PDB file of C-alpha atoms in Angstrom:
ATOM      1  CA  LEU U   1     173.086  61.932  33.860  1.00 91.00           C
ATOM      2  CA  ALA U   2     171.048  64.683  35.972  1.00 94.00           C
ATOM      3  CA  ALA U   3     173.282  64.206  39.037  1.00 95.00           C
ATOM      4  CA  LEU U   4     176.326  64.532  36.813  1.00 95.00           C
ATOM      5  CA  SER U   5     174.967  67.616  34.952  1.00 95.00           C
ATOM      6  CA  ALA U   6     174.174  69.322  38.307  1.00 97.00           C
ATOM      7  CA  LEU U   7     178.104  69.432  39.192  1.00 97.00           C
ATOM      8  CA  PRO U   8     180.332  72.427  38.486  1.00 97.00           C
ATOM      9  CA  GLN U   9     180.965  72.303  34.923  1.00 98.00           C
ATOM     10  CA  ALA U  10     184.197  73.173  32.779  1.00 98.00           C
ATOM     11  CA  THR U  11     184.494  73.980  28.801  1.00 98.00           C
ATOM     12  CA  GLN U  12     188.021  73.514  27.077  1.00 97.00           C
ATOM     13  CA  ILE U  13     188.802  73.245  23.311  1.00 98.00           C
ATOM     14  CA  THR U  14     191.572  70.641  23.005  1.00 96.00           C
ATOM     15  CA  ARG U  15     193.296  68.102  20.853  1.00 95.00           C
ATOM     16  CA  HIS U  16     192.266  64.517  20.553  1.00 93.00           C
ATOM     17  CA  VAL U  17     195.043  62.444  19.235  1.00 95.00           C
ATOM     18  CA  CYS U  18     194.635  58.896  17.984  1.00 92.00           C
ATOM     19  CA  VAL U  19     197.528  56.312  17.657  1.00 90.00           C
ATOM     20  CA  GLU U  20     196.367  55.598  14.273  1.00 91.00           C
ATOM     21  CA  GLY U  21     197.828  59.028  13.517  1.00 91.00           C
ATOM     22  CA  TRP U  22     195.152  61.533  12.867  1.00 93.00           C
ATOM     23  CA  SER U  23     193.879  63.949  15.352  1.00 94.00           C
ATOM     24  CA  ALA U  24     190.977  66.664  15.944  1.00 92.00           C
ATOM     25  CA  ILE U  25     190.411  69.616  17.601  1.00 96.00           C
ATOM     26  CA  GLY U  26     186.902  70.149  19.617  1.00 97.00           C
ATOM     27  CA  LYS U  27     185.204  71.514  22.319  1.00 98.00           C
ATOM     28  CA  TRP U  28     184.375  69.724  24.881  1.00 97.00           C
ATOM     29  CA  SER U  29     182.257  70.086  28.330  1.00 98.00           C
ATOM     30  CA  GLY U  30     181.823  68.468  31.665  1.00 98.00           C
ATOM     31  CA  VAL U  31     182.561  67.570  34.577  1.00 98.00           C
ATOM     32  CA  PRO U  32     186.323  68.081  35.690  1.00 98.00           C
ATOM     33  CA  PHE U  33     187.375  64.455  36.785  1.00 98.00           C
ATOM     34  CA  ARG U  34     188.582  65.554  39.820  1.00 98.00           C
ATOM     35  CA  THR U  35     185.489  67.211  41.309  1.00 98.00           C
ATOM     36  CA  PHE U  36     184.000  64.041  40.728  1.00 98.00           C
ATOM     37  CA  LEU U  37     186.435  61.756  42.567  1.00 98.00           C
ATOM     38  CA  GLU U  38     186.252  64.515  45.391  1.00 98.00           C
ATOM     39  CA  HIS U  39     182.167  64.615  45.161  1.00 97.00           C
ATOM     40  CA  ILE U  40     181.927  60.803  45.541  1.00 97.00           C
ATOM     41  CA  GLY U  41     184.580  60.556  48.174  1.00 98.00           C
ATOM     42  CA  ALA U  42     186.667  58.657  46.455  1.00 98.00           C
ATOM     43  CA  ASP U  43     190.496  57.727  47.779  1.00 98.00           C
ATOM     44  CA  LEU U  44     192.456  59.813  45.724  1.00 98.00           C
ATOM     45  CA  ASN U  45     195.773  58.275  47.084  1.00 98.00           C
ATOM     46  CA  ALA U  46     194.929  55.296  45.394  1.00 98.00           C
ATOM     47  CA  LYS U  47     197.305  54.252  42.322  1.00 98.00           C
ATOM     48  CA  TYR U  48     194.878  53.717  39.642  1.00 98.00           C
ATOM     49  CA  VAL U  49     191.185  54.340  38.179  1.00 98.00           C
ATOM     50  CA  GLY U  50     189.661  51.630  36.262  1.00 98.00           C
ATOM     51  CA  PHE U  51     186.929  52.287  33.196  1.00 98.00           C
ATOM     52  CA  LYS U  52     184.336  49.810  31.769  1.00 98.00           C
ATOM     53  CA  CYS U  53     182.619  50.770  29.321  1.00 97.00           C
ATOM     54  CA  ALA U  54     179.086  49.456  27.077  1.00 94.00           C
ATOM     55  CA  ASP U  55     181.094  48.051  24.289  1.00 89.00           C
ATOM     56  CA  ASP U  56     183.078  45.861  26.611  1.00 93.00           C
ATOM     57  CA  TYR U  57     186.005  48.137  26.459  1.00 97.00           C
ATOM     58  CA  TYR U  58     188.331  49.028  29.351  1.00 98.00           C
ATOM     59  CA  THR U  59     191.008  50.816  30.336  1.00 98.00           C
ATOM     60  CA  SER U  60     193.065  52.176  33.398  1.00 98.00           C
ATOM     61  CA  ILE U  61     194.946  55.480  34.090  1.00 98.00           C
ATOM     62  CA  ASP U  62     197.180  56.576  36.940  1.00 97.00           C
ATOM     63  CA  MET U  63     195.723  58.401  39.587  1.00 98.00           C
ATOM     64  CA  ALA U  64     198.135  61.552  39.017  1.00 97.00           C
ATOM     65  CA  SER U  65     196.089  61.681  35.170  1.00 98.00           C
ATOM     66  CA  ALA U  66     193.078  61.319  37.061  1.00 98.00           C
ATOM     67  CA  LEU U  67     193.470  64.517  38.731  1.00 98.00           C
ATOM     68  CA  HIS U  68     195.022  66.388  35.890  1.00 98.00           C
ATOM     69  CA  PRO U  69     193.304  69.706  35.272  1.00 97.00           C
ATOM     70  CA  GLN U  70     192.327  68.876  32.078  1.00 97.00           C
ATOM     71  CA  THR U  71     190.843  65.645  32.511  1.00 98.00           C
ATOM     72  CA  GLN U  72     187.221  65.601  32.165  1.00 98.00           C
ATOM     73  CA  LEU U  73     184.131  63.265  32.709  1.00 98.00           C
ATOM     74  CA  THR U  74     182.337  64.739  29.364  1.00 98.00           C
ATOM     75  CA  LEU U  75     178.935  65.322  28.812  1.00 97.00           C
ATOM     76  CA  ARG U  76     178.820  67.717  25.837  1.00 97.00           C
ATOM     77  CA  PHE U  77     180.619  68.209  22.395  1.00 96.00           C
ATOM     78  CA  GLU U  78     179.969  71.612  20.284  1.00 97.00           C
ATOM     79  CA  ASP U  79     177.508  72.778  23.159  1.00 97.00           C
ATOM     80  CA  ARG U  80     175.404  69.589  22.379  1.00 96.00           C
ATOM     81  CA  SER U  81     174.954  66.205  24.021  1.00 95.00           C
ATOM     82  CA  LEU U  82     177.696  63.867  23.400  1.00 94.00           C
ATOM     83  CA  PRO U  83     177.114  62.354  20.097  1.00 94.00           C
ATOM     84  CA  ARG U  84     176.901  58.428  20.008  1.00 94.00           C
ATOM     85  CA  SER U  85     179.942  58.076  17.961  1.00 92.00           C
ATOM     86  CA  TYR U  86     181.772  60.228  20.836  1.00 93.00           C
ATOM     87  CA  GLY U  87     180.487  58.163  23.734  1.00 94.00           C
ATOM     88  CA  PHE U  88     177.150  58.871  24.599  1.00 94.00           C
ATOM     89  CA  PRO U  89     176.653  59.115  27.476  1.00 93.00           C
ATOM     90  CA  MET U  90     179.719  60.309  28.895  1.00 95.00           C
ATOM     91  CA  LYS U  91     183.653  59.747  27.714  1.00 96.00           C
ATOM     92  CA  LEU U  92     186.955  60.612  29.714  1.00 98.00           C
ATOM     93  CA  ARG U  93     188.436  63.144  27.897  1.00 97.00           C
ATOM     94  CA  ILE U  94     192.223  63.339  28.607  1.00 97.00           C
ATOM     95  CA  PRO U  95     194.037  65.678  26.154  1.00 96.00           C
ATOM     96  CA  THR U  96     197.643  64.263  27.797  1.00 96.00           C
ATOM     97  CA  LYS U  97     197.329  60.965  26.441  1.00 96.00           C
ATOM     98  CA  LEU U  98     196.202  59.041  23.078  1.00 96.00           C
ATOM     99  CA  GLY U  99     192.698  58.274  21.955  1.00 95.00           C
ATOM    100  CA  PHE U 100     192.712  54.939  23.343  1.00 96.00           C
ATOM    101  CA  LYS U 101     192.857  56.413  27.037  1.00 97.00           C
ATOM    102  CA  ASN U 102     190.007  58.107  26.334  1.00 97.00           C
ATOM    103  CA  PRO U 103     187.365  55.393  27.257  1.00 97.00           C
ATOM    104  CA  LYS U 104     183.663  55.956  25.774  1.00 96.00           C
ATOM    105  CA  HIS U 105     180.266  54.789  26.769  1.00 96.00           C
ATOM    106  CA  ILE U 106     181.555  54.588  30.591  1.00 97.00           C
ATOM    107  CA  MET U 107     179.819  52.275  32.454  1.00 96.00           C
ATOM    108  CA  ALA U 108     181.567  51.919  35.836  1.00 97.00           C
ATOM    109  CA  ILE U 109     184.219  53.632  37.266  1.00 98.00           C
ATOM    110  CA  TYR U 110     186.408  52.262  40.040  1.00 98.00           C
ATOM    111  CA  VAL U 111     189.378  53.036  42.107  1.00 98.00           C
ATOM    112  CA  THR U 112     191.894  50.680  42.969  1.00 98.00           C
ATOM    113  CA  ASN U 113     195.544  50.077  44.184  1.00 98.00           C
ATOM    114  CA  MET U 114     196.035  46.622  41.671  1.00 98.00           C
ATOM    115  CA  TYR U 115     196.919  47.013  38.121  1.00 97.00           C
ATOM    116  CA  PRO U 116     193.825  47.056  36.424  1.00 96.00           C
ATOM    117  CA  GLY U 117     195.217  47.171  32.507  1.00 96.00           C
ATOM    118  CA  GLY U 118     193.129  47.642  29.750  1.00 97.00           C
ATOM    119  CA  TYR U 119     191.787  45.977  26.307  1.00 97.00           C
ATOM    120  CA  TRP U 120     194.870  47.928  24.478  1.00 96.00           C
ATOM    121  CA  GLU U 121     197.283  47.650  27.042  1.00 96.00           C
ATOM    122  CA  ASP U 122     196.620  43.587  27.365  1.00 96.00           C
ATOM    123  CA  LYS U 123     197.535  43.410  23.992  1.00 96.00           C
ATOM    124  CA  GLY U 124     200.828  45.121  24.311  1.00 95.00           C
ATOM    125  CA  TYR U 125     200.616  48.987  24.053  1.00 94.00           C
ATOM    126  CA  ASN U 126     202.104  51.601  26.345  1.00 92.00           C
ATOM    127  CA  TRP U 127     199.994  51.753  29.289  1.00 93.00           C
ATOM    128  CA  PHE U 128     201.030  55.209  30.354  1.00 93.00           C
ATOM    129  CA  ALA U 129     200.849  56.715  26.602  1.00 95.00           C
ATOM    130  CA  GLY U 130     201.085  60.320  27.294  1.00 92.00           C
ATOM    131  CA  LEU U 131     201.607  62.837  24.636  1.00 79.00           C
TER     132      LEU U 131
END
């Protein structure tokens, strides 16, 4: 977390839209995901980025969504450490996607050319889930 906090940070006020029909606007801060991927030397030409989470949740996004300027590896909410209920220690915020595409409690991130699926996607939800 200290290494992530040392990377360039950005703040955005964006809406979180849940597939269940509710939404909320909040102030999210963290590392632009593109900055993180570049910093670790990820293959930005790969097709997908996958996420494994502490709560056995998993999902994936396409590389174009990963590189979108608003996609953020979020560490803070409303100028405080990310609350546990919002995904402490970090979550991925993608304001251009429905909430289930914003993984919380991230434990592993991987880049791949093989379709990785996702928890809800494997149950029939739309994989792209864009707004």
